[in-house]
Amino acid sequence: MCYFYTSPESVRKVSLANIFNLKSVRAVNAFCRQPIYEDLPCAYDKKMESLPVSNITIHGYLQSWKYFKHVEKQVREEFTFQKSIMSNAEQIFRQNVQNNISFQTTCIHVRRTDMMIASSLKIGFKSAPLEYLHNAVNHMQQKFNNKVKFLVISDDYKWCFKNLKFPNSIIIPRNTPGIDLALLSLCNSSIITTGTFGWWGAWLADGYTVYYKNYPEPGSRLDRETVKEDFYPPYWVPINSAHNQSTSSFYIIVILICSFCIQ
């Protein structure tokens, strides 16, 4: 068994301890003299592969699937939800999908509130546009032969209720972060927008996942600090916010044929 040691104060501050049954986290009163800083927040840093054998403090976000791909099974076991949280999530899930057992249940996570403030936009954060969500939903419907039930989970219920009128979709009222994350983990497939909350929900669900290709904002500081091959698992599918690509290709072919006929 390998343990992750942290300070008692960190354990109290980290809400994960209130959501998951963390078994490998140990709180110790230790002073670590040597700080290690990651190079980029949304990329894999190879120097983390050869850390010194001493007391160190790692500073950063470590937002890459590559850091734990070799211990994925253990991480999934560690991220087992508290019984009360999962019980509430399962009850909500059953209430909304019980009559659609034969359908593919797809969770759509829409993050908007903190992504839309000026300071976030300046860095390169953004909310996924409605066009992307339409493309992602169409993609799922085509992939699963229109037998899809969509559960929309968001921090902006009013916006979703007004704008997301997809067939076989339900907008779930906002719950606690723990219940929302547990709900995301129960779905067969996932559509995620921006940020890491939806990312972890999709990873825990471990199903077919599509993500917003145009995040972060191209050319922004956050974009320069993100290596997408490190941030998104290679088996997740990128989708952009342009018009349906297959439809666009069809029109291009028609135009070329007509041009040939005229000549």
PDB file of C-alpha atoms in Angstrom, residues 7-249:
ATOM      1  CA  SER A   7      -0.769  18.254   6.576  1.00  0.00           C
ATOM      2  CA  PRO A   8      -3.811  18.066   8.897  1.00  0.00           C
ATOM      3  CA  GLU A   9      -4.803  21.557   7.770  1.00  0.00           C
ATOM      4  CA  SER A  10      -4.842  20.443   4.119  1.00  0.00           C
ATOM      5  CA  VAL A  11      -7.091  17.504   4.948  1.00  0.00           C
ATOM      6  CA  ARG A  12      -9.558  19.832   6.655  1.00  0.00           C
ATOM      7  CA  LYS A  13      -9.575  22.219   3.700  1.00  0.00           C
ATOM      8  CA  VAL A  14      -9.906  19.613   0.953  1.00  0.00           C
ATOM      9  CA  SER A  15     -13.581  18.873   0.321  1.00  0.00           C
ATOM     10  CA  LEU A  16     -12.633  15.600  -1.381  1.00  0.00           C
ATOM     11  CA  ALA A  17     -12.312  14.083   2.069  1.00  0.00           C
ATOM     12  CA  ASN A  18     -16.007  14.823   2.598  1.00  0.00           C
ATOM     13  CA  ILE A  19     -17.023  13.300  -0.747  1.00  0.00           C
ATOM     14  CA  PHE A  20     -14.840  10.203  -1.127  1.00  0.00           C
ATOM     15  CA  ASN A  21     -13.752   7.370   1.145  1.00  0.00           C
ATOM     16  CA  LEU A  22     -10.081   8.310   0.953  1.00  0.00           C
ATOM     17  CA  LYS A  23      -8.066   5.463   2.427  1.00  0.00           C
ATOM     18  CA  SER A  24      -4.539   6.292   1.308  1.00  0.00           C
ATOM     19  CA  VAL A  25      -4.301   9.879   2.589  1.00  0.00           C
ATOM     20  CA  ARG A  26      -2.461  10.327   5.856  1.00  0.00           C
ATOM     21  CA  ALA A  27      -2.224  13.575   7.814  1.00  0.00           C
ATOM     22  CA  VAL A  28       1.173  14.167   9.426  1.00  0.00           C
ATOM     23  CA  ASN A  29       2.799  17.170  11.064  1.00  0.00           C
ATOM     24  CA  ALA A  30       5.902  17.416   8.892  1.00  0.00           C
ATOM     25  CA  PHE A  31       7.801  20.387   7.523  1.00  0.00           C
ATOM     26  CA  CYS A  32       8.949  19.811   3.944  1.00  0.00           C
ATOM     27  CA  ARG A  33      11.893  22.034   3.088  1.00  0.00           C
ATOM     28  CA  GLN A  34      12.194  21.294  -0.627  1.00  0.00           C
ATOM     29  CA  PRO A  35       9.452  22.681  -2.907  1.00  0.00           C
ATOM     30  CA  ILE A  36       8.895  21.175  -6.366  1.00  0.00           C
ATOM     31  CA  TYR A  37       6.959  23.280  -8.890  1.00  0.00           C
ATOM     32  CA  GLU A  38       5.250  21.983 -12.009  1.00  0.00           C
ATOM     33  CA  ASP A  39       6.115  23.694 -15.300  1.00  0.00           C
ATOM     34  CA  LEU A  40       2.580  24.002 -16.707  1.00  0.00           C
ATOM     35  CA  PRO A  41      -0.798  23.545 -14.978  1.00  0.00           C
ATOM     36  CA  CYS A  42      -2.473  21.543 -17.757  1.00  0.00           C
ATOM     37  CA  ALA A  43       0.365  19.377 -19.027  1.00  0.00           C
ATOM     38  CA  TYR A  44       2.498  16.423 -17.997  1.00  0.00           C
ATOM     39  CA  ASP A  45       5.800  17.321 -16.328  1.00  0.00           C
ATOM     40  CA  LYS A  46       8.405  14.574 -16.786  1.00  0.00           C
ATOM     41  CA  LYS A  47      10.488  15.755 -13.858  1.00  0.00           C
ATOM     42  CA  MET A  48       7.772  14.349 -11.603  1.00  0.00           C
ATOM     43  CA  GLU A  49       9.011  10.898 -12.669  1.00  0.00           C
ATOM     44  CA  SER A  50      12.302  11.380 -10.817  1.00  0.00           C
ATOM     45  CA  LEU A  51      11.521  13.175  -7.581  1.00  0.00           C
ATOM     46  CA  PRO A  52      14.161  13.238  -4.836  1.00  0.00           C
ATOM     47  CA  VAL A  53      13.871  10.680  -2.056  1.00  0.00           C
ATOM     48  CA  SER A  54      13.244  13.207   0.699  1.00  0.00           C
ATOM     49  CA  ASN A  55      10.477  15.295   2.242  1.00  0.00           C
ATOM     50  CA  ILE A  56       9.171  17.537  -0.541  1.00  0.00           C
ATOM     51  CA  THR A  57       6.161  19.739  -1.229  1.00  0.00           C
ATOM     52  CA  ILE A  58       4.700  19.565  -4.744  1.00  0.00           C
ATOM     53  CA  HIS A  59       3.152  22.822  -5.905  1.00  0.00           C
ATOM     54  CA  GLY A  60       0.770  22.892  -8.857  1.00  0.00           C
ATOM     55  CA  TYR A  61      -2.391  21.448 -10.346  1.00  0.00           C
ATOM     56  CA  LEU A  62      -1.026  18.237 -11.919  1.00  0.00           C
ATOM     57  CA  GLN A  63      -3.907  18.149 -14.394  1.00  0.00           C
ATOM     58  CA  SER A  64      -2.926  15.255 -16.634  1.00  0.00           C
ATOM     59  CA  TRP A  65      -4.210  11.692 -16.919  1.00  0.00           C
ATOM     60  CA  LYS A  66      -0.600  10.615 -17.518  1.00  0.00           C
ATOM     61  CA  TYR A  67       0.304  11.119 -13.864  1.00  0.00           C
ATOM     62  CA  PHE A  68      -1.847   8.205 -12.746  1.00  0.00           C
ATOM     63  CA  LYS A  69      -2.358   6.036 -15.851  1.00  0.00           C
ATOM     64  CA  HIS A  70      -0.162   3.313 -14.302  1.00  0.00           C
ATOM     65  CA  VAL A  71      -2.239   3.261 -11.094  1.00  0.00           C
ATOM     66  CA  GLU A  72      -5.683   3.905 -12.578  1.00  0.00           C
ATOM     67  CA  LYS A  73      -7.264   0.965 -10.774  1.00  0.00           C
ATOM     68  CA  GLN A  74      -6.043   2.200  -7.392  1.00  0.00           C
ATOM     69  CA  VAL A  75      -7.204   5.765  -8.092  1.00  0.00           C
ATOM     70  CA  ARG A  76     -10.696   4.551  -8.990  1.00  0.00           C
ATOM     71  CA  GLU A  77     -10.825   2.529  -5.778  1.00  0.00           C
ATOM     72  CA  GLU A  78      -9.703   5.578  -3.811  1.00  0.00           C
ATOM     73  CA  PHE A  79     -12.399   7.740  -5.389  1.00  0.00           C
ATOM     74  CA  THR A  80     -15.275   5.704  -3.995  1.00  0.00           C
ATOM     75  CA  PHE A  81     -18.083   8.028  -2.956  1.00  0.00           C
ATOM     76  CA  GLN A  82     -19.315   8.346   0.600  1.00  0.00           C
ATOM     77  CA  LYS A  83     -22.359   6.100   1.056  1.00  0.00           C
ATOM     78  CA  SER A  84     -24.823   8.940   1.717  1.00  0.00           C
ATOM     79  CA  ILE A  85     -23.686  10.873  -1.356  1.00  0.00           C
ATOM     80  CA  MET A  86     -23.938   7.908  -3.701  1.00  0.00           C
ATOM     81  CA  SER A  87     -27.311   6.927  -2.227  1.00  0.00           C
ATOM     82  CA  ASN A  88     -28.738  10.376  -2.998  1.00  0.00           C
ATOM     83  CA  ALA A  89     -27.236  10.346  -6.487  1.00  0.00           C
ATOM     84  CA  GLU A  90     -28.618   6.888  -7.270  1.00  0.00           C
ATOM     85  CA  GLN A  91     -32.096   7.944  -6.145  1.00  0.00           C
ATOM     86  CA  ILE A  92     -32.052  10.964  -8.487  1.00  0.00           C
ATOM     87  CA  PHE A  93     -30.653   8.805 -11.276  1.00  0.00           C
ATOM     88  CA  ARG A  94     -33.366   6.144 -10.916  1.00  0.00           C
ATOM     89  CA  GLN A  95     -36.135   8.750 -10.847  1.00  0.00           C
ATOM     90  CA  ASN A  96     -35.009  10.104 -14.206  1.00  0.00           C
ATOM     91  CA  VAL A  97     -34.014   6.997 -16.166  1.00  0.00           C
ATOM     92  CA  GLN A  98     -36.218   4.205 -14.790  1.00  0.00           C
ATOM     93  CA  ASN A  99     -38.472   4.227 -17.886  1.00  0.00           C
ATOM     94  CA  ASN A 100     -35.541   4.333 -20.311  1.00  0.00           C
ATOM     95  CA  ILE A 101     -33.541   1.293 -19.259  1.00  0.00           C
ATOM     96  CA  SER A 102     -32.778   0.326 -22.869  1.00  0.00           C
ATOM     97  CA  PHE A 103     -31.413   3.804 -23.639  1.00  0.00           C
ATOM     98  CA  GLN A 104     -27.812   4.994 -23.449  1.00  0.00           C
ATOM     99  CA  THR A 105     -27.685   7.413 -20.518  1.00  0.00           C
ATOM    100  CA  THR A 106     -25.494  10.397 -21.375  1.00  0.00           C
ATOM    101  CA  CYS A 107     -24.623  13.076 -18.853  1.00  0.00           C
ATOM    102  CA  ILE A 108     -24.072  16.598 -20.167  1.00  0.00           C
ATOM    103  CA  HIS A 109     -22.033  18.733 -17.793  1.00  0.00           C
ATOM    104  CA  VAL A 110     -22.350  22.463 -18.444  1.00  0.00           C
ATOM    105  CA  ARG A 111     -20.089  24.782 -16.469  1.00  0.00           C
ATOM    106  CA  ARG A 112     -20.810  28.478 -16.874  1.00  0.00           C
ATOM    107  CA  THR A 113     -20.889  30.737 -13.802  1.00  0.00           C
ATOM    108  CA  ASP A 114     -17.211  31.132 -12.896  1.00  0.00           C
ATOM    109  CA  MET A 115     -16.142  30.698 -16.521  1.00  0.00           C
ATOM    110  CA  MET A 116     -18.023  33.826 -17.586  1.00  0.00           C
ATOM    111  CA  ILE A 117     -16.520  36.395 -15.214  1.00  0.00           C
ATOM    112  CA  ALA A 118     -14.055  38.925 -16.637  1.00  0.00           C
ATOM    113  CA  SER A 119     -10.986  37.671 -14.755  1.00  0.00           C
ATOM    114  CA  SER A 120     -11.551  34.112 -16.021  1.00  0.00           C
ATOM    115  CA  LEU A 121     -12.149  35.202 -19.613  1.00  0.00           C
ATOM    116  CA  LYS A 122      -8.957  37.275 -19.543  1.00  0.00           C
ATOM    117  CA  ILE A 123      -6.879  34.191 -18.712  1.00  0.00           C
ATOM    118  CA  GLY A 124      -8.520  32.016 -21.370  1.00  0.00           C
ATOM    119  CA  PHE A 125     -11.332  30.246 -19.564  1.00  0.00           C
ATOM    120  CA  LYS A 126     -14.630  30.175 -21.423  1.00  0.00           C
ATOM    121  CA  SER A 127     -18.025  28.530 -21.442  1.00  0.00           C
ATOM    122  CA  ALA A 128     -18.771  26.167 -24.300  1.00  0.00           C
ATOM    123  CA  PRO A 129     -21.197  27.717 -26.817  1.00  0.00           C
ATOM    124  CA  LEU A 130     -24.610  26.306 -27.573  1.00  0.00           C
ATOM    125  CA  GLU A 131     -23.426  25.213 -31.035  1.00  0.00           C
ATOM    126  CA  TYR A 132     -20.943  22.807 -29.466  1.00  0.00           C
ATOM    127  CA  LEU A 133     -23.628  21.256 -27.280  1.00  0.00           C
ATOM    128  CA  HIS A 134     -25.887  20.743 -30.303  1.00  0.00           C
ATOM    129  CA  ASN A 135     -23.023  19.100 -32.200  1.00  0.00           C
ATOM    130  CA  ALA A 136     -22.157  16.874 -29.245  1.00  0.00           C
ATOM    131  CA  VAL A 137     -25.780  15.793 -28.761  1.00  0.00           C
ATOM    132  CA  ASN A 138     -26.153  15.052 -32.496  1.00  0.00           C
ATOM    133  CA  HIS A 139     -22.941  13.029 -32.349  1.00  0.00           C
ATOM    134  CA  MET A 140     -24.255  10.922 -29.462  1.00  0.00           C
ATOM    135  CA  GLN A 141     -27.621  10.406 -31.138  1.00  0.00           C
ATOM    136  CA  GLN A 142     -25.945   9.184 -34.324  1.00  0.00           C
ATOM    137  CA  LYS A 143     -23.521   6.935 -32.459  1.00  0.00           C
ATOM    138  CA  PHE A 144     -26.221   5.273 -30.363  1.00  0.00           C
ATOM    139  CA  ASN A 145     -28.995   5.195 -32.993  1.00  0.00           C
ATOM    140  CA  ASN A 146     -31.092   7.883 -31.302  1.00  0.00           C
ATOM    141  CA  LYS A 147     -31.602   5.704 -28.214  1.00  0.00           C
ATOM    142  CA  VAL A 148     -30.090   8.212 -25.808  1.00  0.00           C
ATOM    143  CA  LYS A 149     -31.353   9.710 -22.558  1.00  0.00           C
ATOM    144  CA  PHE A 150     -29.622  12.994 -21.663  1.00  0.00           C
ATOM    145  CA  LEU A 151     -29.182  14.178 -18.078  1.00  0.00           C
ATOM    146  CA  VAL A 152     -28.014  17.793 -17.907  1.00  0.00           C
ATOM    147  CA  ILE A 153     -26.012  18.715 -14.807  1.00  0.00           C
ATOM    148  CA  SER A 154     -24.880  22.305 -14.446  1.00  0.00           C
ATOM    149  CA  ASP A 155     -24.056  25.240 -12.189  1.00  0.00           C
ATOM    150  CA  ASP A 156     -26.466  27.351 -14.281  1.00  0.00           C
ATOM    151  CA  TYR A 157     -29.866  25.642 -14.156  1.00  0.00           C
ATOM    152  CA  LYS A 158     -31.810  28.615 -15.584  1.00  0.00           C
ATOM    153  CA  TRP A 159     -29.606  28.899 -18.686  1.00  0.00           C
ATOM    154  CA  CYS A 160     -29.827  25.172 -19.358  1.00  0.00           C
ATOM    155  CA  PHE A 161     -33.600  25.105 -18.827  1.00  0.00           C
ATOM    156  CA  LYS A 162     -33.990  27.945 -21.323  1.00  0.00           C
ATOM    157  CA  ASN A 163     -31.533  26.770 -23.991  1.00  0.00           C
ATOM    158  CA  LEU A 164     -31.134  22.996 -23.854  1.00  0.00           C
ATOM    159  CA  LYS A 165     -34.331  21.573 -25.332  1.00  0.00           C
ATOM    160  CA  PHE A 166     -32.941  18.282 -26.588  1.00  0.00           C
ATOM    161  CA  PRO A 167     -35.144  15.214 -27.167  1.00  0.00           C
ATOM    162  CA  ASN A 168     -35.162  12.819 -24.202  1.00  0.00           C
ATOM    163  CA  SER A 169     -33.364  15.310 -21.975  1.00  0.00           C
ATOM    164  CA  ILE A 170     -33.873  16.302 -18.353  1.00  0.00           C
ATOM    165  CA  ILE A 171     -32.302  19.294 -16.615  1.00  0.00           C
ATOM    166  CA  ILE A 172     -31.326  18.158 -13.127  1.00  0.00           C
ATOM    167  CA  PRO A 173     -31.752  20.828 -10.409  1.00  0.00           C
ATOM    168  CA  ARG A 174     -28.456  21.745  -8.831  1.00  0.00           C
ATOM    169  CA  ASN A 175     -27.302  19.605  -5.906  1.00  0.00           C
ATOM    170  CA  THR A 176     -24.194  19.602  -3.758  1.00  0.00           C
ATOM    171  CA  PRO A 177     -20.910  19.199  -5.692  1.00  0.00           C
ATOM    172  CA  GLY A 178     -20.539  15.681  -4.303  1.00  0.00           C
ATOM    173  CA  ILE A 179     -23.965  14.535  -5.500  1.00  0.00           C
ATOM    174  CA  ASP A 180     -23.488  16.196  -8.899  1.00  0.00           C
ATOM    175  CA  LEU A 181     -20.134  14.446  -9.325  1.00  0.00           C
ATOM    176  CA  ALA A 182     -21.632  11.111  -8.284  1.00  0.00           C
ATOM    177  CA  LEU A 183     -24.454  11.601 -10.801  1.00  0.00           C
ATOM    178  CA  LEU A 184     -21.915  12.205 -13.554  1.00  0.00           C
ATOM    179  CA  SER A 185     -20.114   9.006 -12.607  1.00  0.00           C
ATOM    180  CA  LEU A 186     -23.310   6.935 -13.022  1.00  0.00           C
ATOM    181  CA  CYS A 187     -23.803   7.693 -16.718  1.00  0.00           C
ATOM    182  CA  ASN A 188     -22.875   5.388 -19.603  1.00  0.00           C
ATOM    183  CA  SER A 189     -21.370   8.228 -21.646  1.00  0.00           C
ATOM    184  CA  SER A 190     -20.463  11.872 -21.160  1.00  0.00           C
ATOM    185  CA  ILE A 191     -20.509  15.260 -22.855  1.00  0.00           C
ATOM    186  CA  ILE A 192     -18.264  17.735 -21.055  1.00  0.00           C
ATOM    187  CA  THR A 193     -17.731  21.434 -21.664  1.00  0.00           C
ATOM    188  CA  THR A 194     -14.989  23.323 -19.815  1.00  0.00           C
ATOM    189  CA  GLY A 195     -13.101  23.072 -16.534  1.00  0.00           C
ATOM    190  CA  THR A 196     -12.063  20.004 -14.563  1.00  0.00           C
ATOM    191  CA  PHE A 197     -15.262  19.166 -12.649  1.00  0.00           C
ATOM    192  CA  GLY A 198     -16.853  17.647 -15.747  1.00  0.00           C
ATOM    193  CA  TRP A 199     -13.502  16.087 -16.667  1.00  0.00           C
ATOM    194  CA  TRP A 200     -13.442  14.094 -13.446  1.00  0.00           C
ATOM    195  CA  GLY A 201     -17.099  13.196 -13.761  1.00  0.00           C
ATOM    196  CA  ALA A 202     -16.439  11.714 -17.201  1.00  0.00           C
ATOM    197  CA  TRP A 203     -13.292   9.936 -16.050  1.00  0.00           C
ATOM    198  CA  LEU A 204     -15.107   8.344 -13.129  1.00  0.00           C
ATOM    199  CA  ALA A 205     -17.963   7.271 -15.431  1.00  0.00           C
ATOM    200  CA  ASP A 206     -15.365   5.624 -17.679  1.00  0.00           C
ATOM    201  CA  GLY A 207     -17.630   5.603 -20.729  1.00  0.00           C
ATOM    202  CA  TYR A 208     -17.646   7.121 -24.198  1.00  0.00           C
ATOM    203  CA  THR A 209     -16.749  10.809 -23.785  1.00  0.00           C
ATOM    204  CA  VAL A 210     -16.733  13.875 -26.017  1.00  0.00           C
ATOM    205  CA  TYR A 211     -15.207  17.222 -25.072  1.00  0.00           C
ATOM    206  CA  TYR A 212     -15.146  20.801 -26.354  1.00  0.00           C
ATOM    207  CA  LYS A 213     -12.259  21.043 -28.819  1.00  0.00           C
ATOM    208  CA  ASN A 214     -11.958  24.848 -28.720  1.00  0.00           C
ATOM    209  CA  TYR A 215     -11.119  25.115 -25.017  1.00  0.00           C
ATOM    210  CA  PRO A 216      -9.146  26.966 -23.711  1.00  0.00           C
ATOM    211  CA  GLU A 217      -9.561  30.151 -25.762  1.00  0.00           C
ATOM    212  CA  PRO A 218      -7.022  29.830 -28.623  1.00  0.00           C
ATOM    213  CA  GLY A 219      -3.996  32.087 -28.145  1.00  0.00           C
ATOM    214  CA  SER A 220      -4.747  32.812 -24.488  1.00  0.00           C
ATOM    215  CA  ARG A 221      -2.436  32.334 -21.526  1.00  0.00           C
ATOM    216  CA  LEU A 222      -4.320  29.215 -20.474  1.00  0.00           C
ATOM    217  CA  ASP A 223      -4.036  27.874 -24.020  1.00  0.00           C
ATOM    218  CA  ARG A 224      -0.250  28.303 -23.896  1.00  0.00           C
ATOM    219  CA  GLU A 225      -0.194  26.469 -20.570  1.00  0.00           C
ATOM    220  CA  THR A 226      -2.236  23.515 -21.855  1.00  0.00           C
ATOM    221  CA  VAL A 227      -1.001  20.475 -23.780  1.00  0.00           C
ATOM    222  CA  LYS A 228      -4.213  18.834 -24.938  1.00  0.00           C
ATOM    223  CA  GLU A 229      -2.645  15.405 -25.463  1.00  0.00           C
ATOM    224  CA  ASP A 230      -1.664  15.488 -21.799  1.00  0.00           C
ATOM    225  CA  PHE A 231      -4.901  16.992 -20.522  1.00  0.00           C
ATOM    226  CA  TYR A 232      -7.441  14.808 -22.378  1.00  0.00           C
ATOM    227  CA  PRO A 233      -7.172  11.002 -22.575  1.00  0.00           C
ATOM    228  CA  PRO A 234      -6.486   9.872 -26.175  1.00  0.00           C
ATOM    229  CA  TYR A 235      -9.705   7.849 -26.378  1.00  0.00           C
ATOM    230  CA  TRP A 236     -11.928  10.872 -25.688  1.00  0.00           C
ATOM    231  CA  VAL A 237     -13.428  12.512 -28.780  1.00  0.00           C
ATOM    232  CA  PRO A 238     -12.945  16.239 -29.555  1.00  0.00           C
ATOM    233  CA  ILE A 239     -15.887  18.102 -31.080  1.00  0.00           C
ATOM    234  CA  ASN A 240     -15.888  21.756 -32.112  1.00  0.00           C
ATOM    235  CA  SER A 241     -18.582  24.414 -32.277  1.00  0.00           C
ATOM    236  CA  ALA A 242     -18.690  24.700 -36.075  1.00  0.00           C
ATOM    237  CA  HIS A 243     -21.691  23.561 -38.084  1.00  0.00           C
ATOM    238  CA  ASN A 244     -22.146  19.819 -38.427  1.00  0.00           C
ATOM    239  CA  GLN A 245     -19.120  18.652 -40.379  1.00  0.00           C
ATOM    240  CA  SER A 246     -20.902  15.874 -42.254  1.00  0.00           C
ATOM    241  CA  THR A 247     -23.583  18.330 -43.372  1.00  0.00           C
ATOM    242  CA  SER A 248     -20.962  20.840 -44.483  1.00  0.00           C
ATOM    243  CA  SER A 249     -19.134  18.157 -46.449  1.00  0.00           C
TER     244      SER A 249
END
